[in-house]
Amino acid sequence: MSTPTTLTLLRPDDWHLHVRDGAALSAVVPHTARQFGRAVIMPNLRPPVTTAAQAMAYRQRILDAVPAELLAQGRRFEPLMTLYLTDNLAPDEIRRAKEAGVVAVKLYPSGATTNSEAGVTALRKTYATLEAIQREGLRLLVHGEVTDAAVDVFDREAVFIETQLEPLRRDFPELKIVFEHITTREAAQYVADAGPWTAATITAHHLLYNRNALFKGGIRPHYYCLPVLKREVHRQALVAAAISGSPKFFLGTDSAPHAAQLKEHASGCAGCYTALTAVELYAEAFDEAGALDRLEGFASLHGPAFYDLPVNADRITLRKESWTVPQDLPFGEARLTPLRAGESLAWRLVEDSAGGV
Ligand code: NCD
Ligand code: ZN
């Protein structure tokens, strides 16, 4: 079967996104707003977003960064806000968050990734708050890696499933859990076998690359993210899950901007910047798997269903047309290197002449 040269989808959403704050926020929000209708905004600022009031103020700063041209075309972009779970987040704050429209709470094991110092040191300490999250019907978004230095970095997700996720699921049977940015066959299998309250996001880079990408011709810091890229067998399992049609798997870019000089560093930051080309990267992964017909479910339908939200009413169109990703982008005082900088992409998001809904 020959590949179609254009592809029209209901407008997708990004169910896992980092946009930072200040000048960095202003630099990256336009990229996401151009592609997506909504995005779940990660709360790992410094200091983290831990109150409903902070989440709402952050939401407004994001809305203020949506380009006027998009709004003039009738487009809207909606940030969906999250709180950062700490050992001390009060159950009462969950009620306030629900009332304010916050959609989820993010669990970072302390020390697991960028700005996770304030994260949870032991799940037991958060049980009263997890009860409130379950009761209020918010989602719990989980960075699923153990932080024990004795565990090999490539095994931290699989060990997390056994030692943390299984007990959590047993103790909170109706908690809506999203296992974020899954990277292994074990995680894909766990989610597929779990009940209806467990879902997962998958990034474009984990669908497209295995860990060889980190070392191709020298160390490649722009391919370094957490959880780190894994072996090819895991990449294949993620592709199989993404194209399976199962509503448990949906799009979450985990686009995580860092100044280029902080990634090209003796101790480089974790995070791949994919927001500029997110839908194109996913289209490439689904195209390579011969499953473009499954992209709309993954990108535009499964996420809203898990979050009990309507699907977007407008559409986007992609064209099969090679183009070159810019070498770098402005990022406040610094520069930002997008994934695939200077390389070509096979698909291109067509400018949205039809505009809004
Ligand atoms: C994220 C970041 O930079 O905030 N980095 C990453 O490698 N994905 C944090 C995260 O989601 O782990
Ligand atoms: Zn993330």
PDB file of N, CA, C and O in Angstrom, residues 157-183:
ATOM      1  N   GLU A 157      13.204   1.811  35.457  1.00  0.00           N
ATOM      2  CA  GLU A 157      11.768   1.797  35.193  1.00  0.00           C
ATOM      3  C   GLU A 157      11.170   0.424  35.536  1.00  0.00           C
ATOM      4  O   GLU A 157      10.128   0.343  36.204  1.00  0.00           O
ATOM      5  N   ALA A 158      11.840  -0.618  35.110  1.00  0.00           N
ATOM      6  CA  ALA A 158      11.321  -1.969  35.391  1.00  0.00           C
ATOM      7  C   ALA A 158      11.270  -2.222  36.900  1.00  0.00           C
ATOM      8  O   ALA A 158      10.300  -2.800  37.410  1.00  0.00           O
ATOM      9  N   VAL A 159      12.281  -1.777  37.620  1.00  0.00           N
ATOM     10  CA  VAL A 159      12.292  -1.975  39.084  1.00  0.00           C
ATOM     11  C   VAL A 159      11.190  -1.135  39.733  1.00  0.00           C
ATOM     12  O   VAL A 159      10.556  -1.571  40.705  1.00  0.00           O
ATOM     13  N   PHE A 160      10.933   0.050  39.194  1.00  0.00           N
ATOM     14  CA  PHE A 160       9.864   0.897  39.739  1.00  0.00           C
ATOM     15  C   PHE A 160       8.508   0.180  39.672  1.00  0.00           C
ATOM     16  O   PHE A 160       7.690   0.272  40.593  1.00  0.00           O
ATOM     17  N   ILE A 161       8.261  -0.519  38.580  1.00  0.00           N
ATOM     18  CA  ILE A 161       6.971  -1.202  38.424  1.00  0.00           C
ATOM     19  C   ILE A 161       6.760  -2.171  39.582  1.00  0.00           C
ATOM     20  O   ILE A 161       5.725  -2.154  40.250  1.00  0.00           O
ATOM     21  N   GLU A 162       7.776  -2.990  39.825  1.00  0.00           N
ATOM     22  CA  GLU A 162       7.642  -4.009  40.870  1.00  0.00           C
ATOM     23  C   GLU A 162       7.578  -3.429  42.272  1.00  0.00           C
ATOM     24  O   GLU A 162       6.774  -3.855  43.086  1.00  0.00           O
ATOM     25  N   THR A 163       8.460  -2.458  42.539  1.00  0.00           N
ATOM     26  CA  THR A 163       8.596  -2.039  43.935  1.00  0.00           C
ATOM     27  C   THR A 163       7.674  -0.883  44.305  1.00  0.00           C
ATOM     28  O   THR A 163       7.386  -0.691  45.480  1.00  0.00           O
ATOM     29  N   GLN A 164       7.189  -0.095  43.331  1.00  0.00           N
ATOM     30  CA  GLN A 164       6.399   1.091  43.651  1.00  0.00           C
ATOM     31  C   GLN A 164       4.997   1.043  43.027  1.00  0.00           C
ATOM     32  O   GLN A 164       3.994   1.276  43.692  1.00  0.00           O
ATOM     33  N   LEU A 165       4.962   0.751  41.730  1.00  0.00           N
ATOM     34  CA  LEU A 165       3.688   0.888  41.025  1.00  0.00           C
ATOM     35  C   LEU A 165       2.698  -0.207  41.414  1.00  0.00           C
ATOM     36  O   LEU A 165       1.507   0.073  41.602  1.00  0.00           O
ATOM     37  N   GLU A 166       3.181  -1.429  41.525  1.00  0.00           N
ATOM     38  CA  GLU A 166       2.261  -2.519  41.875  1.00  0.00           C
ATOM     39  C   GLU A 166       1.630  -2.297  43.253  1.00  0.00           C
ATOM     40  O   GLU A 166       0.406  -2.382  43.378  1.00  0.00           O
ATOM     41  N   PRO A 167       2.425  -1.960  44.293  1.00  0.00           N
ATOM     42  CA  PRO A 167       1.788  -1.652  45.589  1.00  0.00           C
ATOM     43  C   PRO A 167       0.850  -0.444  45.518  1.00  0.00           C
ATOM     44  O   PRO A 167      -0.234  -0.457  46.110  1.00  0.00           O
ATOM     45  N   LEU A 168       1.234   0.580  44.778  1.00  0.00           N
ATOM     46  CA  LEU A 168       0.388   1.776  44.652  1.00  0.00           C
ATOM     47  C   LEU A 168      -0.962   1.409  44.031  1.00  0.00           C
ATOM     48  O   LEU A 168      -2.028   1.804  44.508  1.00  0.00           O
ATOM     49  N   ARG A 169      -0.902   0.634  42.989  1.00  0.00           N
ATOM     50  CA  ARG A 169      -2.122   0.225  42.298  1.00  0.00           C
ATOM     51  C   ARG A 169      -3.015  -0.625  43.210  1.00  0.00           C
ATOM     52  O   ARG A 169      -4.231  -0.467  43.255  1.00  0.00           O
ATOM     53  N   ARG A 170      -2.372  -1.491  43.991  1.00  0.00           N
ATOM     54  CA  ARG A 170      -3.126  -2.352  44.903  1.00  0.00           C
ATOM     55  C   ARG A 170      -3.806  -1.515  45.986  1.00  0.00           C
ATOM     56  O   ARG A 170      -4.975  -1.726  46.317  1.00  0.00           O
ATOM     57  N   ASP A 171      -3.110  -0.521  46.503  1.00  0.00           N
ATOM     58  CA  ASP A 171      -3.646   0.269  47.613  1.00  0.00           C
ATOM     59  C   ASP A 171      -4.653   1.330  47.155  1.00  0.00           C
ATOM     60  O   ASP A 171      -5.446   1.813  47.969  1.00  0.00           O
ATOM     61  N   PHE A 172      -4.606   1.717  45.895  1.00  0.00           N
ATOM     62  CA  PHE A 172      -5.537   2.730  45.363  1.00  0.00           C
ATOM     63  C   PHE A 172      -6.166   2.214  44.072  1.00  0.00           C
ATOM     64  O   PHE A 172      -5.860   2.681  42.976  1.00  0.00           O
ATOM     65  N   PRO A 173      -7.090   1.271  44.192  1.00  0.00           N
ATOM     66  CA  PRO A 173      -7.560   0.563  42.993  1.00  0.00           C
ATOM     67  C   PRO A 173      -8.286   1.455  41.995  1.00  0.00           C
ATOM     68  O   PRO A 173      -8.350   1.128  40.810  1.00  0.00           O
ATOM     69  N   GLU A 174      -8.826   2.588  42.445  1.00  0.00           N
ATOM     70  CA  GLU A 174      -9.564   3.434  41.496  1.00  0.00           C
ATOM     71  C   GLU A 174      -8.841   4.734  41.160  1.00  0.00           C
ATOM     72  O   GLU A 174      -9.418   5.632  40.542  1.00  0.00           O
ATOM     73  N   LEU A 175      -7.607   4.838  41.571  1.00  0.00           N
ATOM     74  CA  LEU A 175      -6.822   6.020  41.222  1.00  0.00           C
ATOM     75  C   LEU A 175      -6.504   5.981  39.723  1.00  0.00           C
ATOM     76  O   LEU A 175      -6.074   4.950  39.205  1.00  0.00           O
ATOM     77  N   LYS A 176      -6.748   7.104  39.048  1.00  0.00           N
ATOM     78  CA  LYS A 176      -6.430   7.160  37.614  1.00  0.00           C
ATOM     79  C   LYS A 176      -4.959   7.506  37.468  1.00  0.00           C
ATOM     80  O   LYS A 176      -4.540   8.609  37.795  1.00  0.00           O
ATOM     81  N   ILE A 177      -4.201   6.532  36.999  1.00  0.00           N
ATOM     82  CA  ILE A 177      -2.740   6.696  36.927  1.00  0.00           C
ATOM     83  C   ILE A 177      -2.297   6.775  35.470  1.00  0.00           C
ATOM     84  O   ILE A 177      -2.674   5.942  34.655  1.00  0.00           O
ATOM     85  N   VAL A 178      -1.470   7.777  35.172  1.00  0.00           N
ATOM     86  CA  VAL A 178      -0.772   7.790  33.881  1.00  0.00           C
ATOM     87  C   VAL A 178       0.705   7.511  34.160  1.00  0.00           C
ATOM     88  O   VAL A 178       1.370   8.283  34.851  1.00  0.00           O
ATOM     89  N   PHE A 179       1.163   6.411  33.625  1.00  0.00           N
ATOM     90  CA  PHE A 179       2.584   6.045  33.696  1.00  0.00           C
ATOM     91  C   PHE A 179       3.234   6.866  32.576  1.00  0.00           C
ATOM     92  O   PHE A 179       3.008   6.618  31.401  1.00  0.00           O
ATOM     93  N   GLU A 180       4.006   7.893  32.981  1.00  0.00           N
ATOM     94  CA  GLU A 180       4.480   8.860  31.999  1.00  0.00           C
ATOM     95  C   GLU A 180       5.684   8.366  31.220  1.00  0.00           C
ATOM     96  O   GLU A 180       6.505   7.602  31.742  1.00  0.00           O
ATOM     97  N   HIS A 181       5.782   8.858  29.983  1.00  0.00           N
ATOM     98  CA  HIS A 181       6.924   8.602  29.085  1.00  0.00           C
ATOM     99  C   HIS A 181       7.528   7.212  29.311  1.00  0.00           C
ATOM    100  O   HIS A 181       8.679   7.075  29.712  1.00  0.00           O
ATOM    101  N   ILE A 182       6.738   6.181  29.047  1.00  0.00           N
ATOM    102  CA  ILE A 182       7.254   4.826  29.240  1.00  0.00           C
ATOM    103  C   ILE A 182       8.351   4.536  28.208  1.00  0.00           C
ATOM    104  O   ILE A 182       8.316   5.044  27.078  1.00  0.00           O
ATOM    105  N   THR A 183       9.317   3.720  28.634  1.00  0.00           N
ATOM    106  CA  THR A 183      10.487   3.493  27.776  1.00  0.00           C
ATOM    107  C   THR A 183      10.848   2.020  27.610  1.00  0.00           C
ATOM    108  O   THR A 183      11.832   1.718  26.943  1.00  0.00           O
TER     109      THR A 183
END
